[in-house]
Structures are given as C-alpha cells and as structure tokens.
Amino acid sequence: MAKRSMMSVWAGGLQRSLKQAARRQMKVGFKALGESMKVAQDSSLGGSTRKAAAPRVDGDWLSGVTLGAGGARRFKLYRPPELLPGERLPLLLMLHGCGQTANAFALSTRMNSLAAREGFMVLYPEQDRLANPQACWNWFDTASGKAYGEAGLILRALDQVCARHPVDRSRVAVAGLSAGASMAALLAIRHPERFKAVVMHSGVPPGTAHSGLTALGAMKGRRSTRSLAVSAAAMGLTPGSTLPPLLVIHGVRDLVVADDNAHAAVQAWAEATGARAGRARQQGRGKRYPMQLTDFKAGTRLVARLVEVSALGHAWSGGAKSQAFSDPQGPDASRMVWRFVSRSFDAEWRRRG
C-alpha cells in the first residue's frame, strides 16, 4: 500500500511538472502528443519484425517485441536503404522521455532522416504504461531493482536487433531525453563495454535518486550525485576506467529537470576518469539559441562535453515544431549527437563523413 502511495505521489508530481513546462516553454501542447500516440503499434510477439506506421523517410521502419524477466517491451527500428552486401552499420539506441512513444520521439528528433543520410541504424525501445503511467523509464527505481530489470530488457532488444540485422556491434552508442537520458547513463555505467558513447539530453545522472520520491527532488536539483565508483559499488559492479565518452545537452530554462543535473553528470564522469574542464566557449548560429560548450579531457582524450543551451526548456533542441517536448529554435541536437557519437567510433570503419 505504501509502495502504491509513493508511486502515486511521484506520478502526480511529475505530471504537474510536465504540464507546467508545457504551458510555459512549449509551443505545442499535449494535443500534438496525444495525436502522435495514436500511431499504429505492432501487436506481434516473440520479437518478430514487420512494417509499422512511421516518419516518412526512405528505408525500413520495423517493429518488434522483446521478452525477459522484467516483462515485455515493444521497440521500433529504423534501417536505412541501399545497404551493400556484407555491410554492417553503426547503431544508435534512442530512449524517449516521459509522455512519449517511440514514434513520437523519432518524429521529434528527426533522427531517422539523419540516419538515412549518414548510414546508421536507430533503435527505439518503448516503455509500457503498465510499467509506468507516464511512460517514463524507471531509471530511479534502483532500490527495488526495477531500473536494472528495464535496463536488461533494453539490452535484450539491442541483442535481438544485432542478431537479425547487419549491425556492427563495435559501433553502438546510446542517447536519451529526460528519463531516457537517465536510463542511457545507467546503461553506460552497468555495461560500459557495450557502448562507444552515451548522450544525456535533459536528464538526471545515476546515483542521484533511488526511488520515485527521491527522483522528484533530484529533478529539481535538490539532491547530490554520488560518485560513479560509489554508484557502481551499490550495483555490485567493479568500478572501471573504460567509461564511454559522455555528451550532455541541457536547456538553461528547463523547469522540469534542473540544469544542476547536467553539471553533476559531467563532473561525475570527470572524477571517475581524472579529467579536467577546459575553458567554456560560446557558439551561436543564425536565429537559433546560442549555446556554451565545455570539454572535459584526461590528457588529450575527450571524456565528457557539456552543452548548455540558452533559452531552451525541457525539450529536444532543434526538434520538429509539430511535436511536444521539442523546440525548433534550439541548435540541432540530433546533429550534435551524431557528430559526437561518430567521432567515438573507429574512423576507419565509418560509412560516410
């Protein structure tokens, strides 16, 4: 009963925060989000794939299901056209935020269009509303182990796709928005050998919350973040020095997830690797919001990069204007993500530029 009450309090608090952000920061309301959630979903079981309604981009938009101890989760896969015989492509794992679906996230980020041009696959696991009423990944629920169960399901989806499609397993990265960003970072800490890069857009770093109630405090920037060594030990892992490089993108005017979390994330990565912050530099282009970039390096190796976007709220920077949690006036986060990720892959094996 107490557990149900705690989840109810968390869900209510999160819903109020999202509604406030929508009113103050977003030009598109929840009506657009509701319309995007009506897109047809695959009803097949057993991890099979078939065509599903999708953004209109050349290539294949496939749908499937993965099963595991933590239940079942649907996923969508974008596969670019004109694959060469024997060719294996990089893969970007994309984790949506609260209130989103895989389709809505693909439409908002327009990552499939970029993947078609650059030649990589994109995998979009989708949270089940039975697992979380707000469709949030339960990144915070480490005390009960629920977060780890969902991380395991995401990896099972990745393994299924790698087994069925021409994926280069040595060139896999993970990125996410909001709750998806926090889950992406959790995956990178638990399985650093699986990912060449990790991207957090508007998320909370691991080790900042362990339950629904503590997650609300963490989102508001009211909780400190444990070191990655302590977080790894809490998960029963041996701390390692092979963390994938981290890109953090965060809006200065985010009212849902305080930008203190962005600083905490890069600082945690820096402390774990002995990296130091370089001088912040300003960048701007046209009428898009300006941004400030800070690199954290261990010697000459880039460990983490912090991108703080002026005037951006809780939304994907540079996203499609027709979608909720998406701000077209921000610098193009999808391009930033791919540039960062592709540089982390072996340059010799890149398909295009």
Coordinates of C-alpha atoms in Angstrom, one line a residue:
M1 CA 0.0 0.0 0.0
A2 CA 2.9 2.3 0.9
K3 CA 4.6 1.5 -2.4
R4 CA 1.5 2.3 -4.3
S5 CA 1.1 5.6 -2.4
M6 CA 4.7 6.6 -3.1
M7 CA 4.3 5.9 -6.8
S8 CA 1.1 7.9 -6.8
V9 CA 2.8 10.9 -5.2
W10 CA 5.7 10.7 -7.7
A11 CA 3.4 10.4 -10.7
G12 CA 1.3 13.3 -9.6
G13 CA 4.3 15.5 -9.0
L14 CA 5.9 14.6 -12.4
Q15 CA 2.6 15.2 -14.2
R16 CA 2.3 18.7 -12.6
S17 CA 5.9 19.5 -13.6
L18 CA 5.3 18.4 -17.2
K19 CA 2.1 20.4 -17.5
Q20 CA 3.8 23.5 -16.2
A21 CA 6.7 23.1 -18.6
A22 CA 4.2 22.6 -21.4
R23 CA 2.4 25.8 -20.6
R24 CA 5.5 27.9 -20.1
Q25 CA 8.0 26.5 -22.5
M26 CA 6.4 24.6 -25.4
K27 CA 4.6 26.0 -28.4
V28 CA 3.0 22.7 -29.0
G29 CA 0.6 21.3 -26.3
F30 CA -0.4 17.8 -25.3
K31 CA -2.9 17.6 -28.1
A32 CA 0.0 17.0 -30.6
L33 CA 1.5 14.5 -28.2
G34 CA -1.9 12.6 -28.0
E35 CA -2.1 12.6 -31.8
S36 CA 1.4 11.1 -32.1
M37 CA 0.4 8.4 -29.6
K38 CA -2.4 7.2 -31.9
V39 CA 0.2 5.9 -34.4
A40 CA -0.3 2.2 -35.0
Q41 CA 1.7 -0.2 -32.9
D42 CA 2.9 -3.7 -33.7
S43 CA 0.8 -6.4 -31.9
S44 CA 3.1 -9.4 -32.8
L45 CA 5.0 -11.3 -30.1
G46 CA 8.3 -13.1 -29.9
G47 CA 10.5 -10.3 -31.2
S48 CA 9.3 -10.6 -34.8
T49 CA 9.6 -7.5 -37.0
R50 CA 7.2 -6.0 -39.6
K51 CA 6.4 -2.7 -41.1
A52 CA 4.8 -0.1 -38.8
A53 CA 3.5 3.4 -39.2
A54 CA 6.4 5.8 -39.1
P55 CA 8.0 9.1 -40.1
R56 CA 8.2 9.4 -43.9
V57 CA 11.8 8.6 -44.5
D58 CA 13.3 6.3 -47.1
G59 CA 14.3 3.0 -45.6
D60 CA 12.6 0.4 -43.4
W61 CA 10.6 1.2 -40.2
L62 CA 10.3 -2.1 -38.4
S63 CA 8.5 -3.1 -35.2
G64 CA 9.1 -5.8 -32.7
V65 CA 8.9 -7.0 -29.1
T66 CA 11.4 -8.2 -26.6
L67 CA 10.7 -10.5 -23.7
G68 CA 12.6 -11.0 -20.4
A69 CA 12.4 -11.4 -16.7
G70 CA 11.3 -7.7 -16.5
G71 CA 8.3 -8.3 -18.8
A72 CA 7.9 -7.3 -22.4
R73 CA 8.7 -4.1 -24.3
R74 CA 8.0 -3.0 -27.8
F75 CA 10.6 -1.4 -30.0
K76 CA 11.0 0.3 -33.4
L77 CA 13.9 0.0 -35.7
Y78 CA 14.9 2.3 -38.5
R79 CA 17.1 0.7 -41.2
P80 CA 18.4 2.9 -43.9
P81 CA 18.0 2.0 -47.6
E82 CA 20.6 0.7 -50.1
L83 CA 22.7 -1.5 -47.8
L84 CA 25.7 -3.0 -49.6
P85 CA 26.3 -6.8 -49.5
G86 CA 28.1 -7.8 -46.3
E87 CA 27.9 -4.2 -44.9
R88 CA 27.5 -3.7 -41.2
L89 CA 26.2 -0.4 -39.9
P90 CA 26.6 1.5 -36.7
L91 CA 23.6 1.6 -34.4
L92 CA 22.3 4.4 -32.2
L93 CA 20.0 3.4 -29.3
M94 CA 17.5 6.1 -28.6
L95 CA 15.5 6.3 -25.4
H96 CA 12.4 8.5 -25.3
G97 CA 11.3 10.8 -22.4
C98 CA 8.2 10.7 -20.3
G99 CA 4.9 11.1 -22.1
Q100 CA 6.4 10.0 -25.4
T101 CA 6.3 6.9 -27.6
A102 CA 9.0 5.6 -29.9
N103 CA 7.2 7.1 -32.9
A104 CA 6.8 10.5 -31.3
F105 CA 10.5 10.5 -30.3
A106 CA 11.5 9.6 -33.9
L107 CA 9.3 12.4 -35.3
S108 CA 10.5 14.9 -32.8
T109 CA 14.3 14.3 -33.2
R110 CA 14.1 13.5 -36.9
M111 CA 17.0 11.1 -36.3
N112 CA 15.8 8.8 -39.0
S113 CA 16.4 11.4 -41.7
L114 CA 19.9 11.9 -40.4
A115 CA 20.5 8.1 -40.2
A116 CA 19.4 7.8 -43.9
R117 CA 22.0 10.3 -44.9
E118 CA 24.8 9.2 -42.7
G119 CA 24.2 5.4 -42.9
F120 CA 23.4 4.1 -39.4
M121 CA 20.5 2.2 -37.8
V122 CA 18.4 3.7 -35.0
L123 CA 16.7 1.5 -32.3
Y124 CA 13.8 3.0 -30.3
P125 CA 12.7 0.8 -27.3
E126 CA 9.4 1.9 -25.9
Q127 CA 8.2 2.0 -22.3
D128 CA 5.0 0.3 -21.4
R129 CA 2.4 2.4 -19.5
L130 CA 1.7 -0.6 -17.3
A131 CA 5.3 -0.3 -16.1
N132 CA 5.0 3.5 -15.6
P133 CA 1.7 5.5 -16.0
Q134 CA 3.7 8.5 -17.5
A135 CA 5.6 6.2 -19.9
C136 CA 8.8 7.1 -18.1
W137 CA 11.7 4.7 -17.9
N138 CA 12.1 3.8 -14.3
W139 CA 15.8 4.9 -14.1
F140 CA 15.4 6.0 -10.5
D141 CA 13.9 2.7 -9.1
T142 CA 17.2 1.1 -8.1
A143 CA 16.2 0.3 -4.6
S144 CA 13.7 -2.3 -5.8
G145 CA 15.9 -3.4 -8.8
K146 CA 13.2 -2.3 -11.3
A147 CA 15.6 0.0 -13.1
Y148 CA 18.0 -2.8 -13.7
G149 CA 15.3 -5.0 -15.0
E150 CA 14.3 -2.4 -17.6
A151 CA 17.9 -1.9 -18.5
G152 CA 18.1 -5.6 -19.1
L153 CA 15.1 -5.5 -21.4
I154 CA 16.6 -2.7 -23.4
L155 CA 19.8 -4.7 -23.9
R156 CA 17.7 -7.7 -24.9
A157 CA 16.1 -5.6 -27.6
L158 CA 19.5 -4.5 -28.7
D159 CA 20.8 -8.1 -28.9
Q160 CA 17.7 -9.2 -30.9
V161 CA 18.3 -6.4 -33.5
C162 CA 22.0 -7.2 -33.7
A163 CA 21.3 -10.9 -34.3
R164 CA 18.7 -10.2 -37.0
H165 CA 20.2 -7.2 -38.8
P166 CA 23.6 -6.2 -40.2
V167 CA 24.7 -4.2 -37.1
D168 CA 28.4 -3.6 -36.3
R169 CA 28.4 -4.4 -32.6
S170 CA 31.7 -2.5 -32.2
R171 CA 29.9 0.8 -33.1
V172 CA 26.9 1.1 -30.8
A173 CA 26.0 4.2 -28.8
V174 CA 23.1 5.2 -26.6
A175 CA 21.3 8.5 -26.3
G176 CA 18.1 9.6 -24.4
L177 CA 15.9 12.5 -23.4
S178 CA 14.8 13.2 -19.9
A179 CA 14.0 9.9 -18.2
G180 CA 15.5 8.2 -21.3
A181 CA 18.7 10.2 -20.7
S182 CA 19.0 8.9 -17.2
M183 CA 18.4 5.4 -18.4
A184 CA 21.0 5.8 -21.1
A185 CA 23.6 6.8 -18.4
L186 CA 22.6 3.9 -16.2
L187 CA 23.2 1.5 -19.1
A188 CA 26.6 3.0 -19.8
I189 CA 27.7 2.6 -16.2
R190 CA 26.4 -1.0 -15.9
H191 CA 27.6 -2.1 -19.4
P192 CA 30.4 0.3 -20.5
E193 CA 31.8 -2.3 -22.8
R194 CA 28.6 -2.3 -24.9
F195 CA 28.7 1.4 -25.9
K196 CA 31.2 3.6 -27.6
A197 CA 29.4 6.8 -26.5
V198 CA 26.5 8.0 -24.3
V199 CA 24.4 11.1 -24.7
M200 CA 22.2 12.7 -22.0
H201 CA 19.7 15.4 -23.1
S202 CA 17.9 17.0 -20.1
G203 CA 18.4 14.1 -17.7
V204 CA 19.5 13.2 -14.2
P205 CA 22.7 11.4 -13.7
P206 CA 22.8 7.9 -12.0
G207 CA 23.4 7.9 -8.3
T208 CA 21.2 10.9 -7.6
A209 CA 17.9 9.0 -6.8
H210 CA 16.8 5.5 -5.8
S211 CA 13.0 5.8 -5.7
G212 CA 10.1 7.8 -7.0
L213 CA 10.1 10.4 -4.3
T214 CA 13.9 11.0 -4.4
A215 CA 13.6 11.3 -8.2
L216 CA 11.4 14.3 -7.8
G217 CA 14.0 16.0 -5.6
A218 CA 16.8 15.0 -8.0
M219 CA 14.9 16.5 -10.9
K220 CA 14.6 19.8 -9.1
G221 CA 18.4 19.8 -8.3
R222 CA 17.8 19.2 -4.6
R223 CA 19.9 16.0 -4.3
S224 CA 23.7 15.5 -4.6
T225 CA 25.0 12.9 -7.0
R226 CA 27.1 10.0 -5.7
S227 CA 30.4 9.3 -7.5
L228 CA 30.3 6.7 -10.2
A229 CA 32.6 4.5 -8.1
V230 CA 30.0 4.5 -5.3
S231 CA 27.1 4.0 -7.7
A232 CA 28.9 1.1 -9.3
A233 CA 29.6 -0.5 -6.0
A234 CA 25.9 -0.1 -5.0
M235 CA 25.0 -2.0 -8.1
G236 CA 27.5 -4.8 -7.3
L237 CA 29.9 -3.7 -10.1
T238 CA 33.6 -3.3 -10.1
P239 CA 34.4 0.3 -10.9
G240 CA 36.3 0.6 -14.2
S241 CA 38.1 3.4 -16.1
T242 CA 36.7 2.5 -19.5
L243 CA 33.5 4.6 -19.4
P244 CA 32.3 5.7 -22.8
P245 CA 32.6 9.4 -23.6
L246 CA 29.6 11.4 -22.4
L247 CA 27.8 14.3 -24.2
V248 CA 25.3 16.3 -22.0
I249 CA 22.9 18.7 -23.6
H250 CA 20.6 20.8 -21.3
G251 CA 18.4 23.8 -21.5
V252 CA 19.2 26.7 -19.2
R253 CA 15.5 27.3 -18.8
D254 CA 14.5 23.7 -18.1
L255 CA 11.7 23.8 -15.5
V256 CA 11.3 20.0 -15.2
V257 CA 14.9 18.9 -14.8
A258 CA 17.2 21.5 -13.2
D259 CA 20.4 22.2 -15.2
D260 CA 22.4 21.4 -12.0
N261 CA 22.0 17.8 -13.1
A262 CA 23.9 18.5 -16.3
H263 CA 26.9 19.8 -14.3
A264 CA 26.6 16.9 -11.9
A265 CA 26.7 14.4 -14.8
V266 CA 29.9 15.7 -16.5
Q267 CA 31.5 16.1 -13.1
A268 CA 30.8 12.5 -12.2
W269 CA 32.4 11.4 -15.5
A270 CA 35.4 13.7 -14.9
E271 CA 36.0 12.5 -11.4
A272 CA 35.9 8.8 -12.5
T273 CA 38.5 9.4 -15.2
G274 CA 40.7 12.1 -13.8
A275 CA 39.5 14.6 -16.5
R276 CA 39.7 18.3 -16.1
A277 CA 37.4 21.0 -17.5
G278 CA 38.6 23.2 -20.3
R279 CA 37.7 26.8 -21.0
A280 CA 34.0 27.3 -21.8
R281 CA 33.3 28.6 -25.3
Q282 CA 30.3 30.3 -26.8
Q283 CA 28.7 29.3 -30.1
G284 CA 25.7 30.6 -32.0
R285 CA 24.2 30.3 -35.4
G286 CA 21.6 32.4 -37.1
K287 CA 18.4 32.9 -35.1
R288 CA 18.9 29.7 -33.1
Y289 CA 19.5 29.8 -29.3
P290 CA 23.2 30.3 -28.5
M291 CA 25.0 27.7 -26.5
Q292 CA 28.0 27.3 -24.3
L293 CA 30.3 24.3 -24.6
T294 CA 32.8 22.9 -22.0
D295 CA 35.0 19.9 -22.7
F296 CA 36.4 17.7 -20.0
K297 CA 39.6 15.9 -21.0
A298 CA 42.0 13.4 -19.5
G299 CA 45.2 14.3 -21.3
T300 CA 44.2 14.6 -24.9
R301 CA 41.2 12.2 -24.5
L302 CA 37.7 13.8 -24.5
V303 CA 35.9 12.3 -21.6
A304 CA 32.8 14.5 -21.5
R305 CA 31.3 17.5 -23.2
L306 CA 28.7 19.8 -21.6
V307 CA 26.4 21.8 -23.9
E308 CA 24.2 24.4 -22.2
V309 CA 21.6 25.9 -24.5
S310 CA 20.3 29.4 -23.7
A311 CA 16.5 29.9 -23.6
L312 CA 15.9 26.1 -24.1
G313 CA 13.3 24.5 -21.8
H314 CA 12.6 20.8 -21.3
A315 CA 12.6 19.9 -25.0
W316 CA 14.8 18.3 -27.7
S317 CA 16.9 21.1 -29.0
G318 CA 16.3 21.8 -32.7
G319 CA 13.4 19.3 -32.8
A320 CA 10.4 19.2 -35.1
K321 CA 7.9 22.0 -34.3
S322 CA 4.9 19.7 -34.7
Q323 CA 5.8 17.7 -31.6
A324 CA 5.6 18.2 -27.9
F325 CA 8.9 18.3 -25.9
S326 CA 10.6 19.7 -29.0
D327 CA 11.9 23.2 -29.7
P328 CA 12.9 24.0 -33.3
Q329 CA 14.7 27.2 -32.2
G330 CA 17.4 25.4 -30.4
P331 CA 20.7 24.2 -32.1
D332 CA 20.2 20.8 -33.8
A333 CA 20.8 18.3 -31.0
S334 CA 20.5 15.3 -33.4
R335 CA 23.4 16.6 -35.5
M336 CA 25.4 17.2 -32.3
V337 CA 24.6 13.7 -31.1
W338 CA 25.7 12.1 -34.3
R339 CA 28.9 14.2 -34.6
F340 CA 29.9 13.2 -31.1
V341 CA 29.0 9.6 -31.5
S342 CA 30.6 9.1 -34.9
R343 CA 33.9 10.6 -33.6
S344 CA 33.8 8.0 -30.9
F345 CA 33.6 5.2 -33.4
D346 CA 36.7 4.0 -35.3
A347 CA 37.1 6.5 -38.1
E348 CA 38.4 3.7 -40.5
W349 CA 35.0 2.0 -40.4
R350 CA 32.8 5.0 -40.8
R351 CA 30.5 4.6 -43.8
R352 CA 30.2 8.3 -44.6
G353 CA 32.0 11.6 -43.5

